[in-house]
Amino acid sequence: MTNELKVYNPATGEEIASVAQHTKEQIEDAISRSHQAFKAWAKTSAHERANIIRKWFDLMIEHKERLAKIITKENGKPYQEALGEIVYAAGYIEWYAEEAKRIYGRTIPSHTTNKRLFVTKQPVGPVAAITPWNFPAAMITRKAAPALAAGCTFIVKPAEDTPLTAIELVKLGHEAGIPEDALQWVIGDGKEVGEIFTDSPLIRKITFTGSTPVGKHLIKNSASTVKHVSMELGGHAPLIVDKDANLELAVKQAMASKFRNAGQTCVCANRLIVHEDIHEAFAQVFSKEVEKLKVGNGFEEGTSIGPIINKRGFDKIVSQIQDAVDKGAKILVGGDTHFDDDKSYYFVQPTVLTHVDPSMNIMHEETFGPVAPITTFKTLDEAIELANDTPFGLAAYFFTENYRNGLYISENLDYGIIGWNDGGPSAVQAPFGGMKESGIGREGGIEGIEPYLETKYVSIGLDE
Ligand code: SIN
């Protein structure tokens, strides 16, 4: 590993920081300290952990403007959106501070009179997390808060593009009273750090948000030490608009889903599947809204679409647009790019594509960019089949005012998160996660603490 990781502002390409990378020995030392710290942290009372974690939430809110500026600088998302992320991220900390006090076991009626049967919960042990750049704060707190609340210790390796937010969050955690060795960050190359984490028998759980291929690799590597794994992986969300949808609502919510973080979210709508009777009306109103989006530096007033995180992401988006156009798609709005390879900044004008078909890459591969392909359907079954025709199963959206159709669609979509007339279903109190190749486990809500807990069954024998 090289010594320094340079961090760039993706809107300007300027270097904003240089962070020392950890060596293999330093990361192994961090793991060993996490293992040592676990003994004491796991033994603190749930109320003590809750109070400390709650203090972390208070500090995050106190520092929200400063943290949001760091996000906009290293990730590029518009400042107001970054502020929204900080509040969202802090919400997970608040929720799990409270949830720490509700880790219940149970008693089981015995089959004999001379036994008492109990089930208790205990923390799984030291946890290692690998987190992405698209939500530099929320994807950390959604893992760290339940882990710490459960009594686990936690080490995070943030994405190389966005380490600064992670470092600040960890510092605030220490200021709140979380012991330094119970909450740590390490910086390094994703693959190398991933291998150190998965190889270590001291790490008992790996939690990852990122691409499906990397997730599969981590799952495979975790097998040798039989670690717990939680995986929040790729998506390819369909967004179905039925003919009886409230068009205005559908457009508004489709905009929110598709263009949040410039389309760089795992849950954002990747395919718009619109009933043929309303396709033209929908495409027209939607395109008008898309034209209003202002692309630029996230610190500039009115910017709603920031830069693409890096050249790799940009090239993928551009190649998907090109592939679709080569195969017959029409660009209704957008399609332009603004970039500078020397300075390393990359912008994509929000784009709407029509005349798309399943032969196009954009209809199968996650885009992670501000491009909305619109296709049509005749019957609900056709729409559902199209929607489910993917190895992914993270989020899906549909719009209908007909409750029978709505129930039918929601029951038949193979997705972990469904937004019915809702383009933004994420909530700290609700389970987030995918089916099929979109992941294993859930984060958020009461489900989100379970993956950090072991179940222990105790059978007590008594004298007759
Ligand atoms: C993601 O796209 O990875 C997370 C989005 C969310 O939490 O809503």
Short mmCIF file of C-alpha atoms and ligand atoms in Angstrom, two decimals:
data_model
loop_
_atom_site.label_atom_id
_atom_site.label_comp_id
_atom_site.label_asym_id
_atom_site.label_seq_id
_atom_site.Cartn_x
_atom_site.Cartn_y
_atom_site.Cartn_z
CA MET A 1 0.00 0.00 0.00
CA THR A 2 1.26 3.50 -0.77
CA ASN A 3 1.51 5.79 2.22
CA GLU A 4 -0.79 8.67 1.34
CA LEU A 5 -4.32 8.59 0.02
CA LYS A 6 -5.13 11.80 -1.82
CA VAL A 7 -8.72 12.99 -1.61
CA TYR A 8 -10.18 15.10 -4.42
CA ASN A 9 -13.22 17.31 -4.83
CA PRO A 10 -15.09 15.56 -7.69
CA ALA A 11 -16.69 18.86 -8.76
CA THR A 12 -13.38 20.60 -9.44
CA GLY A 13 -10.73 17.89 -9.40
CA GLU A 14 -8.74 19.81 -6.79
CA GLU A 15 -6.91 17.92 -4.07
CA ILE A 16 -8.59 18.62 -0.74
CA ALA A 17 -6.70 16.36 1.65
CA SER A 18 -4.11 13.69 1.95
CA VAL A 19 -4.68 10.92 4.46
CA ALA A 20 -2.12 8.43 5.73
CA GLN A 21 -2.96 4.89 4.72
CA HIS A 22 -2.62 2.10 7.23
CA THR A 23 -0.15 -0.69 6.70
CA LYS A 24 -1.12 -4.35 7.04
CA GLU A 25 0.51 -4.41 10.50
CA GLN A 26 -1.41 -1.32 11.61
CA ILE A 27 -4.71 -2.82 10.44
CA GLU A 28 -3.95 -6.08 12.23
CA ASP A 29 -3.12 -4.06 15.32
CA ALA A 30 -6.46 -2.21 15.02
CA ILE A 31 -8.23 -5.58 14.83
CA SER A 32 -6.40 -6.84 17.87
CA ARG A 33 -7.30 -3.67 19.83
CA SER A 34 -10.91 -4.05 18.71
CA HIS A 35 -10.83 -7.62 20.05
CA GLN A 36 -9.42 -6.46 23.40
CA ALA A 37 -11.91 -3.57 23.67
CA PHE A 38 -14.81 -5.91 22.95
CA LYS A 39 -14.41 -7.59 26.33
CA ALA A 40 -15.18 -4.38 28.21
CA TRP A 41 -17.66 -2.78 25.78
CA ALA A 42 -19.80 -5.93 25.60
CA LYS A 43 -20.03 -5.88 29.41
CA THR A 44 -21.26 -2.28 29.72
CA SER A 45 -24.93 -1.99 30.55
CA ALA A 46 -27.37 -1.39 27.72
CA HIS A 47 -28.34 1.91 29.37
CA GLU A 48 -24.75 3.09 29.52
CA ARG A 49 -24.21 2.24 25.84
CA ALA A 50 -27.50 3.93 24.98
CA ASN A 51 -26.46 7.15 26.73
CA ILE A 52 -23.08 7.28 25.04
CA ILE A 53 -24.51 6.52 21.60
CA ARG A 54 -27.22 9.13 22.14
CA LYS A 55 -24.48 11.68 22.90
CA TRP A 56 -22.90 10.76 19.55
CA PHE A 57 -26.21 11.63 17.87
CA ASP A 58 -26.33 14.99 19.70
CA LEU A 59 -22.79 15.82 18.57
CA MET A 60 -23.57 14.93 14.98
CA ILE A 61 -26.55 17.24 14.96
CA GLU A 62 -24.49 19.98 16.63
CA HIS A 63 -21.87 19.63 13.87
CA LYS A 64 -24.24 18.95 10.99
CA GLU A 65 -23.30 21.97 8.83
CA ARG A 66 -19.58 21.25 9.15
CA LEU A 67 -20.10 17.57 8.35
CA ALA A 68 -22.35 18.37 5.38
CA LYS A 69 -19.65 20.63 3.94
CA ILE A 70 -17.16 17.77 4.17
CA ILE A 71 -19.59 15.50 2.30
CA THR A 72 -20.15 18.04 -0.47
CA LYS A 73 -16.41 18.56 -0.78
CA GLU A 74 -15.42 14.92 -1.05
CA ASN A 75 -18.54 13.38 -2.59
CA GLY A 76 -19.90 16.32 -4.63
CA LYS A 77 -23.57 16.03 -3.68
CA PRO A 78 -25.41 19.37 -3.33
CA TYR A 79 -24.96 20.95 0.09
CA GLN A 80 -28.69 20.76 1.04
CA GLU A 81 -28.70 17.08 0.09
CA ALA A 82 -25.54 16.54 2.16
CA LEU A 83 -27.23 18.23 5.11
CA GLY A 84 -30.18 15.88 4.61
CA GLU A 85 -27.79 12.93 4.63
CA ILE A 86 -26.27 14.03 7.95
CA VAL A 87 -29.69 14.23 9.58
CA TYR A 88 -30.64 10.85 8.06
CA ALA A 89 -27.31 9.35 9.22
CA ALA A 90 -27.70 10.77 12.73
CA GLY A 91 -31.23 9.31 12.82
CA TYR A 92 -29.75 5.80 12.75
CA ILE A 93 -27.61 6.66 15.77
CA GLU A 94 -30.58 8.02 17.67
CA TRP A 95 -32.73 5.01 16.77
CA TYR A 96 -30.14 2.44 17.86
CA ALA A 97 -29.27 4.33 21.05
CA GLU A 98 -32.89 3.65 21.98
CA GLU A 99 -32.88 0.12 20.59
CA ALA A 100 -29.90 -0.85 22.78
CA LYS A 101 -32.36 -1.04 25.69
CA ARG A 102 -34.69 -3.39 23.84
CA ILE A 103 -32.45 -6.38 23.16
CA TYR A 104 -34.69 -9.04 24.61
CA GLY A 105 -34.30 -12.77 25.18
CA ARG A 106 -37.11 -15.14 26.07
CA THR A 107 -38.05 -18.05 28.31
CA ILE A 108 -39.40 -21.26 26.81
CA PRO A 109 -41.80 -23.60 28.62
CA SER A 110 -39.91 -26.80 29.32
CA HIS A 111 -41.06 -30.26 28.27
CA THR A 112 -40.11 -31.55 31.75
CA THR A 113 -40.62 -30.14 35.25
CA ASN A 114 -36.92 -30.32 36.15
CA LYS A 115 -35.65 -27.87 33.54
CA ARG A 116 -35.79 -24.15 32.84
CA LEU A 117 -35.07 -22.98 29.30
CA PHE A 118 -33.83 -19.51 28.39
CA VAL A 119 -32.74 -17.72 25.25
CA THR A 120 -30.42 -14.75 25.60
CA LYS A 121 -28.78 -12.43 23.10
CA GLN A 122 -25.16 -11.39 23.10
CA PRO A 123 -23.01 -9.34 20.71
CA VAL A 124 -21.37 -11.26 17.87
CA GLY A 125 -17.93 -9.74 18.57
CA PRO A 126 -15.67 -7.30 16.73
CA VAL A 127 -17.26 -6.12 13.48
CA ALA A 128 -15.47 -4.86 10.36
CA ALA A 129 -17.32 -2.64 7.90
CA ILE A 130 -16.50 -1.60 4.36
CA THR A 131 -18.59 1.36 3.30
CA PRO A 132 -19.25 3.20 0.02
CA TRP A 133 -18.70 6.77 -1.18
CA ASN A 134 -22.29 7.54 -2.22
CA PHE A 135 -23.51 8.08 1.36
CA PRO A 136 -20.27 8.75 3.24
CA ALA A 137 -22.10 9.22 6.57
CA ALA A 138 -25.34 7.24 6.50
CA MET A 139 -23.82 3.98 5.32
CA ILE A 140 -21.46 4.10 8.31
CA THR A 141 -23.97 5.03 11.00
CA ARG A 142 -26.50 2.46 9.75
CA LYS A 143 -23.90 -0.21 10.58
CA ALA A 144 -21.91 1.30 13.45
CA ALA A 145 -24.87 2.38 15.59
CA PRO A 146 -26.59 -1.04 15.81
CA ALA A 147 -23.23 -2.80 16.19
CA LEU A 148 -22.18 -0.61 19.11
CA ALA A 149 -25.69 -0.70 20.62
CA ALA A 150 -25.54 -4.51 20.56
CA GLY A 151 -22.19 -4.41 22.40
CA CYS A 152 -19.93 -5.12 19.41
CA THR A 153 -16.78 -3.16 18.67
CA PHE A 154 -16.50 -1.66 15.20
CA ILE A 155 -13.83 -0.86 12.61
CA VAL A 156 -14.77 0.94 9.43
CA LYS A 157 -12.85 1.12 6.18
CA PRO A 158 -14.51 3.95 4.26
CA ALA A 159 -14.37 4.28 0.48
CA GLU A 160 -11.10 5.68 -0.86
CA ASP A 161 -13.04 8.57 -2.50
CA THR A 162 -14.65 9.74 0.76
CA PRO A 163 -12.60 8.98 3.88
CA LEU A 164 -12.90 12.43 5.48
CA THR A 165 -16.52 12.16 6.66
CA ALA A 166 -15.74 8.79 8.24
CA ILE A 167 -12.79 10.17 10.17
CA GLU A 168 -14.91 13.04 11.51
CA LEU A 169 -17.73 10.71 12.52
CA VAL A 170 -15.37 8.46 14.43
CA LYS A 171 -13.82 11.46 16.20
CA LEU A 172 -17.28 12.62 17.30
CA GLY A 173 -18.01 9.10 18.52
CA HIS A 174 -14.91 9.23 20.72
CA GLU A 175 -15.88 12.67 21.98
CA ALA A 176 -19.26 11.18 22.94
CA GLY A 177 -17.51 8.58 25.08
CA ILE A 178 -17.18 5.52 22.85
CA PRO A 179 -13.78 4.02 23.76
CA GLU A 180 -11.18 4.69 21.05
CA ASP A 181 -10.52 1.01 20.43
CA ALA A 182 -14.23 0.19 20.29
CA LEU A 183 -14.76 2.49 17.31
CA GLN A 184 -11.96 2.81 14.77
CA TRP A 185 -11.35 3.69 11.15
CA VAL A 186 -8.67 2.34 8.88
CA ILE A 187 -7.68 3.65 5.47
CA GLY A 188 -6.37 1.51 2.66
CA ASP A 189 -7.04 -0.22 -0.60
CA GLY A 190 -10.45 -1.91 -0.55
CA LYS A 191 -9.27 -5.30 -1.75
CA GLU A 192 -6.27 -5.46 0.56
CA VAL A 193 -8.13 -4.28 3.66
CA GLY A 194 -11.01 -6.62 2.79
CA GLU A 195 -8.62 -9.55 2.78
CA ILE A 196 -7.07 -8.58 6.11
CA PHE A 197 -10.56 -8.30 7.63
CA THR A 198 -11.84 -11.58 6.20
CA ASP A 199 -8.65 -13.51 7.03
CA SER A 200 -8.70 -12.47 10.68
CA PRO A 201 -10.32 -14.94 13.09
CA LEU A 202 -10.79 -12.05 15.54
CA ILE A 203 -13.30 -10.29 13.28
CA ARG A 204 -16.60 -12.08 13.79
CA LYS A 205 -18.70 -10.15 11.33
CA ILE A 206 -18.22 -8.38 8.01
CA THR A 207 -20.75 -5.81 6.91
CA PHE A 208 -20.47 -4.32 3.46
CA THR A 209 -22.31 -1.88 1.23
CA GLY A 210 -21.16 -1.84 -2.37
CA SER A 211 -21.19 -3.80 -5.59
CA THR A 212 -22.46 -7.36 -5.95
CA PRO A 213 -19.14 -8.74 -7.34
CA VAL A 214 -17.19 -7.36 -4.35
CA GLY A 215 -19.88 -8.63 -1.97
CA LYS A 216 -19.61 -12.13 -3.43
CA HIS A 217 -15.85 -12.02 -2.98
CA LEU A 218 -16.19 -10.99 0.68
CA ILE A 219 -18.76 -13.71 1.33
CA LYS A 220 -16.43 -16.30 -0.19
CA ASN A 221 -13.43 -15.06 1.80
CA SER A 222 -15.43 -14.99 5.03
CA ALA A 223 -16.10 -18.71 4.73
CA SER A 224 -12.69 -19.78 6.04
CA THR A 225 -13.44 -18.28 9.46
CA VAL A 226 -17.25 -18.72 9.20
CA LYS A 227 -17.99 -15.06 9.85
CA HIS A 228 -21.39 -13.48 10.00
CA VAL A 229 -21.97 -11.43 6.87
CA SER A 230 -24.37 -8.61 6.04
CA MET A 231 -24.34 -7.49 2.45
CA GLU A 232 -26.10 -4.48 0.97
CA LEU A 233 -25.28 -4.88 -2.71
CA GLY A 234 -26.27 -3.61 -6.13
CA GLY A 235 -29.72 -2.84 -7.44
CA HIS A 236 -31.56 -2.23 -10.67
CA ALA A 237 -34.80 -0.73 -9.44
CA PRO A 238 -37.86 -0.80 -11.69
CA LEU A 239 -40.41 2.00 -11.36
CA ILE A 240 -43.81 1.00 -12.72
CA VAL A 241 -46.42 3.63 -13.57
CA ASP A 242 -49.84 2.07 -14.14
CA LYS A 243 -52.49 3.77 -16.26
CA ASP A 244 -54.56 4.76 -13.22
CA ALA A 245 -51.62 6.40 -11.44
CA ASN A 246 -51.76 9.99 -10.21
CA LEU A 247 -49.46 11.31 -12.93
CA GLU A 248 -48.31 14.39 -11.06
CA LEU A 249 -47.40 12.33 -8.00
CA ALA A 250 -45.70 9.66 -10.12
CA VAL A 251 -43.53 12.26 -11.88
CA LYS A 252 -42.59 13.99 -8.63
CA GLN A 253 -41.66 10.75 -6.91
CA ALA A 254 -39.86 9.36 -9.97
CA MET A 255 -37.74 12.52 -10.00
CA ALA A 256 -36.93 12.10 -6.33
CA SER A 257 -36.03 8.45 -6.74
CA LYS A 258 -34.06 8.76 -9.96
CA PHE A 259 -32.04 11.92 -9.34
CA ARG A 260 -31.15 11.72 -5.64
CA ASN A 261 -27.36 12.01 -5.43
CA ALA A 262 -27.25 12.38 -9.25
CA GLY A 263 -28.63 8.85 -9.57
CA GLN A 264 -25.72 7.41 -7.62
CA THR A 265 -27.75 5.36 -5.16
CA CYS A 266 -28.35 1.61 -4.97
CA VAL A 267 -32.09 2.15 -4.62
CA CYS A 268 -32.65 4.75 -7.31
CA ALA A 269 -35.03 3.92 -10.16
CA ASN A 270 -32.98 2.38 -12.96
CA ARG A 271 -35.84 1.51 -15.35
CA LEU A 272 -39.11 3.38 -15.76
CA ILE A 273 -41.84 0.99 -16.93
CA VAL A 274 -44.90 2.99 -17.95
CA HIS A 275 -48.31 1.82 -19.19
CA GLU A 276 -48.55 2.40 -22.94
CA ASP A 277 -51.76 4.46 -22.60
CA ILE A 278 -50.04 7.14 -20.53
CA HIS A 279 -46.47 6.74 -21.73
CA GLU A 280 -46.44 9.89 -23.88
CA ALA A 281 -48.04 12.09 -21.24
CA PHE A 282 -45.69 10.75 -18.56
CA ALA A 283 -42.57 11.14 -20.71
CA GLN A 284 -43.49 14.70 -21.58
CA VAL A 285 -44.16 15.90 -18.03
CA PHE A 286 -41.18 13.98 -16.66
CA SER A 287 -38.82 15.42 -19.29
CA LYS A 288 -39.97 18.96 -18.51
CA GLU A 289 -39.03 18.41 -14.87
CA VAL A 290 -35.70 16.84 -15.84
CA GLU A 291 -34.85 19.89 -17.96
CA LYS A 292 -35.17 22.08 -14.86
CA LEU A 293 -32.41 20.25 -12.98
CA LYS A 294 -29.29 22.35 -12.57
CA VAL A 295 -25.98 20.52 -12.87
CA GLY A 296 -22.92 21.91 -11.12
CA ASN A 297 -20.80 22.31 -8.03
CA GLY A 298 -22.79 21.25 -4.97
CA PHE A 299 -21.86 24.47 -3.17
CA GLU A 300 -23.53 26.64 -5.84
CA GLU A 301 -27.03 27.84 -5.03
CA GLY A 302 -29.68 25.93 -6.95
CA THR A 303 -27.52 22.95 -7.92
CA SER A 304 -29.55 19.77 -7.85
CA ILE A 305 -27.18 17.43 -9.70
CA GLY A 306 -23.55 17.24 -8.61
CA PRO A 307 -20.64 15.51 -10.32
CA ILE A 308 -20.17 11.83 -11.02
CA ILE A 309 -17.78 10.51 -8.40
CA ASN A 310 -14.96 9.50 -10.75
CA LYS A 311 -13.94 8.61 -14.29
CA ARG A 312 -14.85 4.93 -13.90
CA GLY A 313 -18.41 5.84 -12.93
CA PHE A 314 -18.61 8.44 -15.70
CA ASP A 315 -17.35 6.04 -18.39
CA LYS A 316 -19.95 3.45 -17.41
CA ILE A 317 -22.82 5.96 -17.66
CA VAL A 318 -21.61 7.32 -20.99
CA SER A 319 -21.16 3.83 -22.42
CA GLN A 320 -24.70 2.85 -21.34
CA ILE A 321 -26.16 5.91 -23.09
CA GLN A 322 -24.10 5.22 -26.20
CA ASP A 323 -25.02 1.53 -26.25
CA ALA A 324 -28.73 2.39 -25.93
CA VAL A 325 -28.56 4.99 -28.71
CA ASP A 326 -26.63 2.59 -30.97
CA LYS A 327 -29.43 0.05 -30.46
CA GLY A 328 -32.21 2.50 -31.30
CA ALA A 329 -33.00 4.50 -28.14
CA LYS A 330 -33.96 8.18 -28.53
CA ILE A 331 -32.65 10.91 -26.24
CA LEU A 332 -35.66 12.97 -25.14
CA VAL A 333 -33.63 15.36 -23.01
CA GLY A 334 -30.02 15.55 -21.83
CA GLY A 335 -27.29 13.30 -23.15
CA ASP A 336 -24.59 15.96 -22.78
CA THR A 337 -21.50 15.61 -20.65
CA HIS A 338 -19.06 18.10 -19.21
CA PHE A 339 -15.70 16.77 -18.12
CA ASP A 340 -12.00 17.37 -17.98
CA ASP A 341 -9.74 14.32 -17.90
CA ASP A 342 -6.70 16.37 -16.86
CA LYS A 343 -8.47 18.00 -13.93
CA SER A 344 -10.52 14.86 -13.24
CA TYR A 345 -14.06 16.15 -12.98
CA TYR A 346 -17.04 14.59 -14.67
CA PHE A 347 -20.64 15.74 -15.05
CA VAL A 348 -23.55 14.15 -16.90
CA GLN A 349 -26.61 16.16 -17.91
CA PRO A 350 -29.76 14.39 -16.62
CA THR A 351 -30.97 12.27 -19.51
CA VAL A 352 -34.25 10.66 -20.50
CA LEU A 353 -34.21 7.82 -23.02
CA THR A 354 -37.23 6.41 -24.83
CA HIS A 355 -37.58 3.54 -27.33
CA VAL A 356 -35.49 1.38 -25.04
CA ASP A 357 -35.63 -2.41 -25.15
CA PRO A 358 -34.19 -5.33 -23.19
CA SER A 359 -31.22 -5.71 -25.56
CA MET A 360 -29.69 -2.53 -24.10
CA ASN A 361 -27.16 -2.69 -21.27
CA ILE A 362 -28.94 0.03 -19.31
CA MET A 363 -31.91 -2.32 -18.93
CA HIS A 364 -29.76 -4.88 -17.07
CA GLU A 365 -26.74 -3.15 -15.57
CA GLU A 366 -26.88 -0.74 -12.64
CA THR A 367 -26.30 2.77 -14.05
CA PHE A 368 -25.36 4.83 -10.98
CA GLY A 369 -25.99 8.04 -12.87
CA PRO A 370 -28.69 10.54 -13.87
CA VAL A 371 -30.14 8.57 -16.78
CA ALA A 372 -33.78 7.46 -16.97
CA PRO A 373 -34.73 4.93 -19.65
CA ILE A 374 -38.50 4.66 -20.19
CA THR A 375 -40.12 1.53 -21.57
CA THR A 376 -43.79 0.56 -21.86
CA PHE A 377 -46.11 -2.29 -20.87
CA LYS A 378 -49.64 -3.42 -21.75
CA THR A 379 -50.66 -5.67 -18.82
CA LEU A 380 -49.71 -5.67 -15.15
CA ASP A 381 -48.29 -9.19 -15.46
CA GLU A 382 -46.04 -8.00 -18.24
CA ALA A 383 -44.84 -5.10 -16.07
CA ILE A 384 -44.16 -7.41 -13.13
CA GLU A 385 -42.28 -9.87 -15.33
CA LEU A 386 -40.14 -7.08 -16.74
CA ALA A 387 -39.52 -5.70 -13.24
CA ASN A 388 -38.46 -9.09 -11.86
CA ASP A 389 -36.29 -9.97 -14.86
CA THR A 390 -32.99 -9.21 -13.12
CA PRO A 391 -30.68 -10.94 -10.63
CA PHE A 392 -31.13 -7.89 -8.38
CA GLY A 393 -33.90 -7.42 -5.83
CA LEU A 394 -33.18 -4.33 -3.76
CA ALA A 395 -35.86 -1.66 -4.34
CA ALA A 396 -38.85 -1.36 -6.65
CA TYR A 397 -41.44 1.38 -7.06
CA PHE A 398 -44.90 1.47 -8.53
CA PHE A 399 -47.66 4.01 -8.93
CA THR A 400 -51.33 3.17 -8.94
CA GLU A 401 -54.45 4.54 -7.28
CA ASN A 402 -56.12 1.13 -7.54
CA TYR A 403 -55.62 -0.75 -4.28
CA ARG A 404 -56.32 -4.18 -5.81
CA ASN A 405 -53.68 -3.64 -8.49
CA GLY A 406 -51.36 -2.16 -5.87
CA LEU A 407 -51.60 -5.18 -3.61
CA TYR A 408 -51.16 -7.51 -6.58
CA ILE A 409 -48.01 -5.69 -7.71
CA SER A 410 -46.48 -5.42 -4.24
CA GLU A 411 -47.09 -9.11 -3.53
CA ASN A 412 -45.50 -10.17 -6.82
CA LEU A 413 -42.39 -7.99 -6.95
CA ASP A 414 -39.27 -9.85 -5.78
CA TYR A 415 -37.72 -6.91 -3.98
CA GLY A 416 -36.75 -6.17 -0.39
CA ILE A 417 -38.00 -2.57 -0.46
CA ILE A 418 -41.18 -1.46 -2.20
CA GLY A 419 -42.31 2.13 -2.69
CA TRP A 420 -46.04 2.28 -3.56
CA ASN A 421 -46.71 5.85 -4.69
CA ASP A 422 -43.47 6.62 -2.86
CA GLY A 423 -40.09 7.34 -4.46
CA GLY A 424 -38.24 7.61 -1.14
CA PRO A 425 -39.13 4.74 1.19
CA SER A 426 -35.84 4.73 3.16
CA ALA A 427 -36.40 5.41 6.87
CA VAL A 428 -34.24 4.71 9.91
CA GLN A 429 -37.05 2.77 11.58
CA ALA A 430 -37.67 0.51 8.56
CA PRO A 431 -35.70 -2.49 7.25
CA PHE A 432 -33.43 -1.75 4.29
CA GLY A 433 -31.94 -4.53 2.19
CA GLY A 434 -32.37 -6.69 -0.84
CA MET A 435 -33.40 -10.09 -2.10
CA LYS A 436 -31.54 -12.26 -4.63
CA GLU A 437 -28.10 -10.87 -5.56
CA SER A 438 -28.84 -7.54 -3.88
CA GLY A 439 -27.77 -8.80 -0.52
CA ILE A 440 -28.05 -10.66 2.73
CA GLY A 441 -29.62 -9.20 5.86
CA ARG A 442 -31.37 -5.96 6.65
CA GLU A 443 -30.22 -2.64 8.08
CA GLY A 444 -32.43 -0.16 9.91
CA GLY A 445 -35.44 -0.74 12.13
CA ILE A 446 -35.69 -3.55 14.64
CA GLU A 447 -34.29 -5.92 11.98
CA GLY A 448 -31.06 -3.92 11.80
CA ILE A 449 -29.70 -4.87 15.22
CA GLU A 450 -30.34 -8.62 14.91
CA PRO A 451 -27.33 -9.27 12.61
CA TYR A 452 -25.03 -8.02 15.41
CA LEU A 453 -26.44 -10.46 17.95
CA GLU A 454 -25.85 -14.12 18.67
CA THR A 455 -28.60 -16.26 20.13
CA LYS A 456 -27.60 -18.29 23.15
CA TYR A 457 -29.87 -21.03 24.46
CA VAL A 458 -29.43 -22.00 28.11
CA SER A 459 -31.03 -25.16 29.49
CA ILE A 460 -30.92 -25.36 33.30
CA GLY A 461 -31.36 -28.74 34.94
CA LEU A 462 -32.86 -28.83 38.45
CA ASP A 463 -33.04 -31.54 41.08
CA GLU A 464 -36.29 -33.52 40.85
C1 SIN B 1 -27.91 3.40 -0.97
O1 SIN B 1 -28.27 3.70 -2.07
O2 SIN B 1 -26.96 2.64 -0.82
C2 SIN B 1 -28.60 3.88 0.26
C3 SIN B 1 -29.76 4.73 0.01
C4 SIN B 1 -30.66 4.94 1.21
O3 SIN B 1 -30.31 4.63 2.35
O4 SIN B 1 -31.76 5.43 0.99
#
